[in-house]
Amino acid sequence: MKCRICRERAAIQVRRHNANFCGHHFVDHVRRQVERVIHDHRMFDQTDRLVLGVSGGKDSLALWDVLTHLGYQVDGVYLHLGIGEYSSEGLGYSRRFADDNGLELKVVDLPGEYGFSIPEAAEATRRVACSACGLSKRYILNRVAHDQGYDVLVMGHNLDDEAATLFGNVTQWNLDYLGRQAPVLPASGDGLVKKVKPLIRVAERETAAYCVLRGIEYEVEECPMAKGNTVNRYKEWLNLLEEDSPGFKADFILGFYERGSTAFEGVDKPELGPCGVCGQPTTGETCAFCRLRNLTAVRLSSKGAP
Amino acid sequence: MKCRICRERAAIQVRRHNANFCGHHFVDHVRRQVERVIHDHRMFDQTDRLVLGVSGGKDSLALWDVLTHLGYQVDGVYLHLGIGEYSSEGLGYSRRFADDNGLELKVVDLPGEYGFSIPEAAEATRRVACSACGLSKRYILNRVAHDQGYDVLVMGHNLDDEAATLFGNVTQWNLDYLGRQAPVLPASGDGLVKKVKPLIRVAERETAAYCVLRGIEYEVEECPMAKGNTVNRYKEWLNLLEEDSPGFKADFILGFYERGSTAFEGVDKPELGPCGVCGQPTTGETCAFCRLRNLTAVRLSSKGAP
């Protein structure tokens, strides 16, 4: 097995590209994939103020490293979700990476600033934690980006994440979600910052390999609250199909972005107005995050009452 | 395990409906599913002249039996594809069913009437046989239905067939095909007969069980030319997912018909005109069937030449 570029001994096989790479050229390959996505989808340029959602996992740290090496100045924002050791370790890995590379990391503490943790929200809503978590991340990361004057919020969703989300949306025919899944969500005047996903051409195992090759230490543990969640199940399914037909996942998600998504452009986009509580954009009177925050506060206080 | 209806010992389990049935009530259940589809999609009524594409397999014979018992008068048409023993056995099972039930079966002989068999077409086109076969079936069955004055052409595609086709079209984002996959394809003035698929709520194993319970003998062998074809691979994949999540296939295909397909309505439908050779509707100057027939004739004659 030899590297496609230099014919040295290859360390990494990328079956869907029918290619092998030595460590050096694999790192190059990942960076080129990211560069291509940024360029093809006109995500941002060197003049934009960029902030990256950082979790301390392989995807966000690999992306931070890639973007830095491509010459972009990117700040990070870590959202502490209050999921015990998992959260504090994620913060540790994020801080170390930022310090080692002279990068700025902002930290938002969900329990400290908003009064609840994800496990508490899950208990209060009696639903899977991933739902409250996704909602909180979308809300807070956008708010930080907006309030601190960033032009673009960068997210570390990889090819597997996007394919699994698409698979769920397609097999359940969630037309609304299908109409909104895109590599770039444009800014809207009412408070939504432009959001981009430069890792859509890089698979999960490739961000992991990138980190190992670059000596980046990251949180290896999966979130303890996400065990057996739907997206992970879809990922397992897609891995079975990918095993049988290498390139399946990439064809599915990239074909959607190239052609399929046009079918869902006509789906009605909801009108946004300011939330009556926090002022952030929402389709209703009170935004979903404020409703979650309020519900959790009520349940926590009634639990704590004598 | 008891029958959901009569509490007698159940013979058949339908996991996606979370229901068990005795033989008698399973047969009823299948008939009700078909009746519901005919009604919901306004497929036809007792006054329509109906012709069913019959292969001698479980799906078409089960459907013929169900429709007869629902009070519809349905003729059958068997297309002899010239695939050796497989074709002659399929004809035998079809004839026996028609004779036993006093039904009319028309037979079209592809080699005799059009000068080539499916294996010959596959060899001539150097492509998988299923492509020439599907094309020939669509062309000839529509032509028989049209020329003989039938109002509706009925097809025996089951839930698994439809889900596998949809899966292929969605994962490759074939927007044209997605815009045309439907339980009812309406008649068009230029020679296309209304085409309907009443088995879309009945799974493959259910038509097999129906035949066994009703004592209908059918061709059990799979077509020898279809081994390892793409649709069969998709079926295997979907069976894995169904195993993990009963109801997955039905949610996928029925959700598409209910909601998803609306997204593809805007896809441009091609204009049809008469084929310069046979006069049947086509998007080009010569229809795909006449091109296939001509290509096969040329290749066969050059092969036979000294």
XYZ file of C-alpha atoms in Angstrom:
612
model
C 0.000 0.000 0.000
C 1.725 3.134 -1.240
C 0.897 6.812 -0.968
C -0.879 8.070 -4.079
C 1.326 11.181 -4.105
C 4.848 10.215 -3.053
C 4.792 6.392 -3.373
C 6.131 6.130 0.187
C 4.520 3.645 2.531
C 0.879 4.643 3.038
C -0.622 4.970 6.500
C -4.213 5.788 5.614
C -6.629 4.284 3.129
C -9.565 6.341 1.869
C -11.700 3.717 0.168
C -14.276 6.042 -1.311
C -11.532 7.902 -3.174
C -9.852 4.597 -3.943
C -6.669 6.190 -2.593
C -3.941 5.611 -0.026
C -1.882 8.322 1.599
C 1.199 8.595 3.759
C 0.622 10.656 6.900
C 2.011 13.840 5.386
C -0.087 13.688 2.245
C -3.204 12.596 4.131
C -2.989 15.787 6.183
C -2.616 17.698 2.901
C -5.573 15.844 1.438
C -7.856 16.780 4.332
C -6.809 20.420 4.107
C -7.462 20.471 0.360
C -10.925 18.972 0.866
C -11.757 21.724 3.354
C -10.288 24.429 1.124
C -12.353 23.179 -1.808
C -15.586 23.283 0.202
C -14.870 26.804 1.500
C -14.194 27.939 -2.061
C -17.020 26.070 -3.849
C -19.641 27.262 -1.400
C -18.175 30.796 -0.962
C -18.145 30.284 2.787
C -15.776 33.073 3.805
C -12.473 34.750 3.011
C -9.488 36.153 4.923
C -11.304 39.423 5.665
C -14.213 37.807 7.536
C -14.302 37.607 11.333
C -14.723 33.882 12.023
C -15.792 32.005 15.158
C -15.791 28.224 15.430
C -17.978 26.120 17.712
C -15.451 23.994 19.613
C -16.331 20.892 21.658
C -12.876 19.445 22.284
C -13.698 16.495 20.021
C -11.837 15.423 16.897
C -13.982 17.305 14.392
C -13.831 20.812 15.823
C -10.139 20.600 16.789
C -9.157 19.160 13.390
C -11.113 21.930 11.682
C -9.543 24.619 13.857
C -6.116 23.270 12.936
C -6.934 23.049 9.217
C -8.374 26.568 9.074
C -5.382 27.986 10.938
C -3.035 26.290 8.495
C -5.033 27.588 5.544
C -4.290 31.074 6.891
C -7.604 31.977 8.482
C -7.764 33.724 11.845
C -10.458 31.834 13.777
C -11.590 32.278 17.371
C -13.222 29.393 19.181
C -16.234 29.265 21.465
C -16.727 26.406 23.888
C -20.186 25.865 25.326
C -20.026 24.129 28.695
C -23.154 21.958 28.770
C -22.822 20.747 32.359
C -22.513 17.080 31.415
C -20.175 16.141 34.287
C -16.674 14.937 33.468
C -17.448 14.806 29.741
C -17.923 18.576 29.638
C -14.925 19.452 31.779
C -12.671 17.166 29.743
C -13.924 18.680 26.494
C -13.083 22.123 27.856
C -9.629 20.909 28.878
C -8.788 19.607 25.395
C -10.130 22.797 23.798
C -8.102 25.045 26.122
C -4.925 23.077 25.572
C -5.277 23.286 21.784
C -5.985 27.022 21.928
C -3.045 27.693 24.269
C -0.634 25.561 22.245
C -1.554 27.451 19.082
C -1.974 30.932 20.495
C -5.681 31.009 19.625
C -8.499 32.695 21.474
C -11.103 30.470 23.129
C -14.269 31.964 24.578
C -16.197 29.893 27.088
C -19.929 30.061 27.724
C -21.144 28.246 30.797
C -24.706 27.005 30.250
C -25.453 26.322 33.964
C -23.694 29.508 35.095
C -25.185 31.877 32.513
C -28.555 30.303 31.779
C -29.264 28.418 34.996
C -29.515 24.849 33.749
C -27.419 21.929 32.489
C -28.309 19.569 29.625
C -29.038 16.630 31.990
C -31.443 18.919 33.888
C -33.125 20.061 30.678
C -33.497 16.444 29.549
C -35.104 15.537 32.857
C -37.403 18.556 32.782
C -38.572 17.962 29.201
C -38.689 14.181 29.633
C -37.136 13.900 26.183
C -33.764 12.741 24.870
C -30.954 15.051 25.907
C -29.815 15.517 22.282
C -32.894 17.557 21.516
C -32.314 20.118 24.315
C -28.577 20.055 23.571
C -28.918 20.761 19.846
C -31.361 23.564 20.530
C -29.108 25.159 23.184
C -26.013 24.929 20.966
C -27.735 26.507 17.969
C -29.131 29.311 20.105
C -26.070 30.167 22.176
C -23.438 29.826 19.454
C -25.464 32.071 17.150
C -25.998 34.562 19.944
C -22.280 34.716 20.810
C -21.385 35.116 17.139
C -23.982 37.839 16.668
C -23.383 39.798 19.868
C -19.604 39.776 19.428
C -19.739 40.948 15.832
C -18.504 37.857 13.999
C -19.321 37.566 10.286
C -19.456 33.787 10.116
C -20.152 30.990 12.598
C -18.147 27.910 11.570
C -19.353 24.447 12.604
C -17.491 21.123 12.637
C -20.210 18.838 11.232
C -18.459 16.150 9.196
C -19.593 14.017 6.245
C -21.010 11.307 8.533
C -22.966 13.828 10.614
C -24.487 15.403 7.547
C -25.255 12.082 5.856
C -26.954 10.736 8.996
C -29.044 13.889 9.413
C -30.039 13.770 5.756
C -30.880 10.081 6.014
C -33.231 10.757 8.912
C -34.843 13.696 7.157
C -35.275 11.799 3.895
C -36.591 8.552 5.315
C -39.129 10.476 7.380
C -39.730 13.056 4.644
C -39.254 16.081 6.902
C -39.610 18.583 4.079
C -38.985 21.585 6.346
C -35.666 20.225 7.534
C -34.732 19.105 4.009
C -35.323 22.669 2.860
C -32.880 23.978 5.487
C -30.026 21.422 5.366
C -27.163 23.106 3.529
C -23.391 23.691 3.713
C -24.138 27.402 4.126
C -27.064 28.931 5.979
C -27.056 32.597 4.985
C -27.227 35.435 7.492
C -30.603 36.992 7.970
C -31.110 40.578 9.019
C -33.074 39.598 12.089
C -30.131 38.255 14.081
C -29.025 35.005 12.433
C -25.318 34.940 11.648
C -24.135 33.158 8.489
C -23.374 29.545 9.424
C -21.071 27.239 7.446
C -19.874 23.619 7.545
C -16.448 23.236 5.912
C -16.012 19.554 6.935
C -18.795 18.115 4.748
C -16.266 16.319 2.530
C -14.297 14.828 5.447
C -15.474 11.613 7.113
C -15.478 10.981 10.850
C -12.602 8.525 10.762
C -10.625 11.035 8.714
C -10.886 13.838 11.278
C -9.761 11.296 13.889
C -6.802 10.239 11.725
C -5.973 13.901 11.067
C -5.815 14.609 14.817
C -3.628 11.577 15.481
C -1.243 12.495 12.665
C -1.082 16.118 13.804
C -0.593 15.141 17.451
C -3.816 16.863 18.500
C -5.234 15.435 21.703
C -9.005 15.352 21.787
C -11.952 14.035 23.794
C -12.314 10.447 22.569
C -15.293 9.534 24.733
C -18.683 9.906 23.139
C -21.170 12.070 25.011
C -22.673 9.815 27.720
C -26.142 11.279 27.057
C -26.046 10.424 23.327
C -25.742 6.631 23.652
C -28.197 4.965 21.301
C -29.609 8.204 19.928
C -31.225 8.259 16.513
C -28.422 9.957 14.624
C -25.943 7.396 15.946
C -28.231 4.619 14.802
C -28.405 6.157 11.329
C -24.621 6.399 11.332
C -24.338 2.697 12.085
C -26.766 1.902 9.289
C -24.917 4.082 6.812
C -21.632 2.473 7.818
C -23.084 -0.920 6.868
C -24.050 0.405 3.443
C -20.714 2.189 3.020
C -18.922 -1.069 3.816
C -20.840 -2.756 1.002
C -20.506 0.150 -1.397
C -17.611 2.550 -0.689
C -18.538 6.126 -1.564
C -22.221 5.599 -0.821
C -22.349 8.186 1.964
C -20.444 10.837 0.030
C -22.573 10.321 -3.098
C -25.701 10.595 -0.985
C -24.851 13.810 0.854
C -22.872 15.563 -1.883
C -25.498 14.584 -4.495
C -28.076 16.168 -2.232
C -26.126 19.416 -2.014
C -25.485 19.446 -5.771
C -28.885 18.400 -7.123
C -31.335 17.000 -4.613
C -31.696 20.061 -2.424
C -33.095 22.107 -5.325
C -36.314 20.079 -5.003
C -36.855 21.435 -1.491
C -36.163 25.091 -2.226
C -39.866 25.762 -2.707
C -40.689 24.613 0.820
C -42.109 27.591 2.705
C -39.587 29.287 4.970
C -41.185 30.537 8.190
C -41.186 34.282 8.952
C -38.918 35.269 11.831
C -39.602 37.910 14.470
C -37.942 38.796 17.807
C -38.576 36.537 20.824
C -40.635 38.380 23.438
C -38.237 37.272 26.189
C -34.711 37.430 24.727
C -35.141 39.304 21.429
C -33.464 36.573 19.377
C -35.130 35.559 16.081
C -37.939 33.029 16.327
C -41.013 31.895 14.425
C -43.301 32.202 17.474
C -43.812 34.674 20.297
C -41.270 33.094 22.639
C -38.293 31.247 21.157
C -37.769 27.524 21.761
C -34.685 28.174 23.889
C -36.504 30.554 26.246
C -39.362 28.047 26.526
C -36.858 25.288 27.359
C -35.094 27.535 29.893
C -38.360 28.479 31.550
C -39.723 24.934 31.652
C -36.482 23.648 33.160
C -36.460 26.444 35.768
C -40.047 25.659 36.785
C -39.374 21.932 37.084
C -36.102 22.476 38.966
C -37.723 24.827 41.472
C -40.748 22.576 42.052
C -38.356 19.665 42.628
C -36.284 21.708 45.045
C -39.327 23.028 46.983
C -39.985 21.488 50.400
C -49.221 -15.692 19.475
C -52.891 -15.114 18.792
C -54.795 -13.642 15.871
C -55.561 -9.966 16.440
C -59.123 -10.498 15.167
C -60.378 -13.891 16.373
C -57.828 -14.783 19.090
C -57.307 -18.175 17.437
C -53.742 -19.395 16.967
C -51.906 -16.959 14.676
C -49.956 -18.184 11.667
C -48.530 -14.899 10.424
C -46.810 -12.054 12.199
C -46.758 -8.586 10.628
C -44.175 -6.791 12.741
C -44.616 -3.354 11.246
C -48.302 -3.411 12.195
C -47.391 -5.019 15.508
C -50.067 -7.607 14.685
C -50.523 -11.351 14.345
C -53.153 -13.019 12.201
C -54.584 -16.479 11.689
C -54.523 -17.575 8.046
C -58.102 -16.549 7.411
C -57.731 -13.059 8.831
C -54.340 -12.535 7.222
C -55.951 -13.090 3.815
C -58.620 -10.573 4.832
C -55.953 -8.141 5.997
C -54.121 -8.241 2.662
C -57.360 -7.710 0.764
C -58.253 -4.744 2.956
C -54.834 -3.182 2.387
C -55.323 -3.453 -1.373
C -58.886 -2.135 -1.198
C -57.711 0.840 0.820
C -55.005 1.730 -1.702
C -57.423 1.444 -4.646
C -59.862 3.704 -2.831
C -57.379 6.252 -1.410
C -55.652 6.755 -4.743
C -58.845 6.542 -6.851
C -57.231 3.851 -8.960
C -60.320 2.400 -10.646
C -63.870 1.197 -10.073
C -66.057 -1.697 -11.221
C -66.881 0.008 -14.521
C -63.256 0.241 -15.700
C -61.755 -2.301 -18.086
C -58.689 -3.591 -16.225
C -55.652 -5.529 -17.414
C -52.972 -6.856 -15.058
C -49.329 -7.528 -15.930
C -48.855 -11.171 -14.871
C -45.459 -12.875 -14.449
C -46.484 -16.075 -12.694
C -44.716 -14.872 -9.535
C -46.267 -14.367 -6.109
C -47.054 -10.667 -6.480
C -49.038 -10.679 -9.697
C -50.947 -13.883 -8.887
C -51.778 -12.720 -5.351
C -52.982 -9.406 -6.757
C -55.080 -11.112 -9.420
C -56.680 -13.233 -6.705
C -57.295 -10.246 -4.409
C -58.826 -8.113 -7.157
C -61.078 -10.969 -8.283
C -62.281 -11.434 -4.711
C -62.893 -7.713 -4.342
C -65.294 -8.060 -7.278
C -63.198 -6.608 -10.101
C -63.123 -8.229 -13.533
C -59.436 -8.260 -14.502
C -57.781 -9.791 -17.560
C -54.119 -10.761 -17.418
C -51.317 -10.288 -19.884
C -48.205 -12.439 -19.758
C -45.101 -11.213 -21.537
C -42.851 -14.109 -22.554
C -39.335 -12.694 -22.267
C -37.491 -15.671 -23.715
C -35.499 -16.359 -20.530
C -35.392 -20.168 -20.969
C -37.091 -22.342 -18.372
C -37.794 -19.359 -16.122
C -40.101 -17.833 -18.736
C -41.904 -21.051 -19.664
C -42.488 -21.890 -15.999
C -43.844 -18.413 -15.326
C -46.262 -18.867 -18.206
C -47.311 -22.268 -16.857
C -48.174 -20.884 -13.406
C -50.014 -17.943 -14.947
C -52.063 -20.196 -17.262
C -52.953 -22.561 -14.441
C -54.173 -19.724 -12.230
C -56.211 -18.204 -15.071
C -57.746 -21.580 -16.001
C -58.564 -22.525 -12.402
C -60.345 -19.195 -11.912
C -61.987 -18.813 -15.311
C -59.942 -15.691 -16.101
C -58.631 -14.501 -19.436
C -54.863 -14.521 -19.975
C -53.331 -12.903 -23.035
C -49.823 -13.895 -23.991
C -47.313 -11.726 -25.827
C -44.226 -13.525 -27.075
C -41.272 -11.112 -27.145
C -39.045 -13.293 -29.396
C -41.967 -14.302 -31.644
C -43.510 -10.852 -32.050
C -40.521 -8.535 -31.693
C -37.660 -10.773 -32.818
C -35.484 -10.837 -29.693
C -35.280 -12.281 -26.201
C -34.074 -10.482 -23.064
C -30.787 -12.445 -22.925
C -30.152 -11.409 -26.547
C -30.961 -7.775 -25.786
C -28.644 -7.852 -22.769
C -25.838 -9.247 -24.900
C -26.442 -6.729 -27.679
C -26.531 -3.721 -25.353
C -23.733 -5.083 -23.127
C -25.735 -3.856 -20.167
C -27.548 -5.605 -17.320
C -30.583 -7.543 -18.533
C -32.901 -5.748 -16.060
C -32.576 -2.525 -17.991
C -33.740 -4.034 -21.348
C -36.356 -6.091 -19.497
C -37.912 -3.160 -17.644
C -38.003 -1.109 -20.812
C -39.636 -3.938 -22.816
C -42.221 -4.619 -20.118
C -43.218 -0.965 -19.799
C -43.500 -0.606 -23.575
C -45.354 -3.814 -24.435
C -47.743 -3.873 -21.474
C -48.769 -0.285 -22.177
C -49.166 -1.048 -25.871
C -51.368 -4.096 -25.220
C -53.484 -2.131 -22.757
C -53.816 0.773 -25.162
C -54.448 -1.196 -28.373
C -57.003 -3.449 -26.734
C -58.974 -0.610 -25.191
C -58.303 -1.143 -21.495
C -58.865 1.801 -19.146
C -56.245 0.862 -16.579
C -53.036 -1.160 -16.575
C -52.574 -2.756 -13.150
C -49.070 -3.675 -11.944
C -48.002 -5.967 -9.096
C -45.166 -3.870 -7.606
C -45.164 -4.498 -3.868
C -43.999 -2.398 -0.896
C -40.451 -3.786 -1.101
C -40.180 -3.109 -4.840
C -41.346 0.458 -4.406
C -39.178 1.120 -1.348
C -36.071 -0.245 -3.123
C -36.724 1.845 -6.226
C -37.275 4.929 -4.098
C -34.126 4.220 -2.091
C -32.072 4.059 -5.298
C -33.618 7.232 -6.649
C -33.185 9.137 -3.397
C -29.639 8.092 -2.617
C -28.580 9.014 -6.147
C -30.898 12.032 -6.279
C -32.493 11.119 -9.619
C -34.931 14.011 -9.554
C -36.616 12.970 -12.836
C -37.411 9.513 -11.536
C -38.483 10.906 -8.167
C -40.927 13.143 -10.002
C -42.474 10.128 -11.710
C -42.626 7.505 -8.937
C -46.263 7.306 -7.847
C -49.019 4.794 -7.029
C -50.945 6.138 -10.043
C -49.460 7.343 -13.315
C -52.313 9.110 -15.095
C -53.273 8.385 -18.703
C -51.979 10.847 -21.248
C -53.742 11.589 -24.484
C -50.757 10.535 -26.532
C -51.036 6.793 -25.906
C -50.096 6.182 -22.291
C -52.721 4.168 -20.415
C -53.358 4.954 -16.735
C -51.054 2.718 -14.676
C -51.656 1.785 -11.025
C -49.922 -0.184 -8.262
C -52.429 -1.520 -5.714
C -49.847 -3.617 -3.782
C -47.828 -0.714 -2.373
C -49.017 -1.481 1.176
C -48.257 -5.205 0.955
C -44.730 -6.503 1.572
C -42.985 -9.198 -0.451
C -43.224 -11.818 2.249
C -46.908 -11.036 2.631
C -47.772 -11.737 -1.019
C -45.844 -15.012 -0.649
C -47.780 -15.902 2.513
C -51.028 -14.916 0.809
C -50.331 -17.318 -2.085
C -49.438 -20.151 0.288
C -52.573 -19.619 2.362
C -54.745 -19.388 -0.745
C -53.154 -22.471 -2.316
C -51.887 -20.465 -5.297
C -48.875 -22.082 -6.945
C -46.355 -19.581 -8.275
C -42.877 -19.346 -9.751
C -40.615 -19.347 -6.685
C -37.313 -19.050 -8.543
C -35.934 -15.578 -8.963
C -35.171 -14.506 -12.507
C -31.714 -15.956 -13.325
C -30.732 -12.720 -15.068
C -31.498 -10.551 -12.015
C -28.996 -12.102 -9.586
C -27.084 -9.380 -7.793
C -28.859 -6.520 -9.549
C -29.016 -3.130 -7.904
C -32.637 -3.248 -6.809
C -32.040 -6.584 -5.089
C -29.065 -5.107 -3.283
C -31.201 -2.199 -2.093
C -33.815 -4.699 -0.927
C -31.206 -6.523 1.147
C -30.080 -3.233 2.668
C -33.610 -2.170 3.478
C -34.293 -5.557 5.046
C -31.382 -4.971 7.426
C -32.849 -1.617 8.440
C -36.369 -3.050 8.707
C -35.038 -5.798 10.985
C -33.622 -3.116 13.292
C -36.646 -0.841 13.031
C -39.899 -2.563 11.990
C -42.027 -0.286 9.844
C -39.053 1.569 8.431
C -39.748 0.578 4.813
C -43.464 1.368 4.982
C -42.824 4.752 6.638
C -40.260 5.553 3.968
C -42.346 4.711 0.911
C -45.765 5.732 2.236
C -44.337 8.961 3.668
C -42.955 9.684 0.228
C -46.351 9.199 -1.381
C -48.072 11.280 1.295
C -45.633 14.168 1.678
C -42.232 13.712 0.085
C -43.330 13.432 -3.525
C -44.817 16.945 -3.467
C -41.262 18.305 -3.453
C -40.616 16.730 -6.862
C -43.792 17.865 -8.577
C -42.049 20.878 -9.997
C -39.504 18.732 -11.858
C -39.963 19.334 -15.593
C -41.989 16.628 -17.298
C -40.710 15.929 -20.819
C -42.998 16.544 -23.820
C -44.129 13.359 -25.567
C -44.585 12.856 -29.317
C -45.092 9.761 -31.496
C -42.106 7.491 -32.202
C -41.122 7.696 -35.885
C -40.976 3.910 -36.100
C -43.860 2.534 -34.008
C -45.996 5.588 -33.234
C -45.913 5.020 -29.471
C -45.295 8.032 -27.208
C -41.676 9.016 -26.670
C -39.565 12.040 -25.767
C -37.256 11.628 -28.774
C -37.638 10.835 -32.476
C -37.396 7.062 -32.047
C -38.549 5.481 -28.802
C -36.133 3.594 -26.535
C -37.840 0.279 -27.264
C -37.479 0.627 -31.047
C -33.834 1.633 -30.575
C -33.282 -1.446 -28.399
C -35.073 -3.663 -30.925
C -33.041 -2.281 -33.825
C -29.708 -2.485 -32.007
C -30.400 -6.082 -30.996
C -31.421 -7.014 -34.565
C -28.230 -5.498 -35.982
C -26.012 -7.260 -33.441
C -27.832 -10.586 -33.884
C -27.535 -10.463 -37.679
C -23.854 -9.464 -37.632
C -23.195 -12.327 -35.221
C -25.110 -14.767 -37.459
C -23.349 -13.562 -40.641
C -20.672 -15.843 -42.091
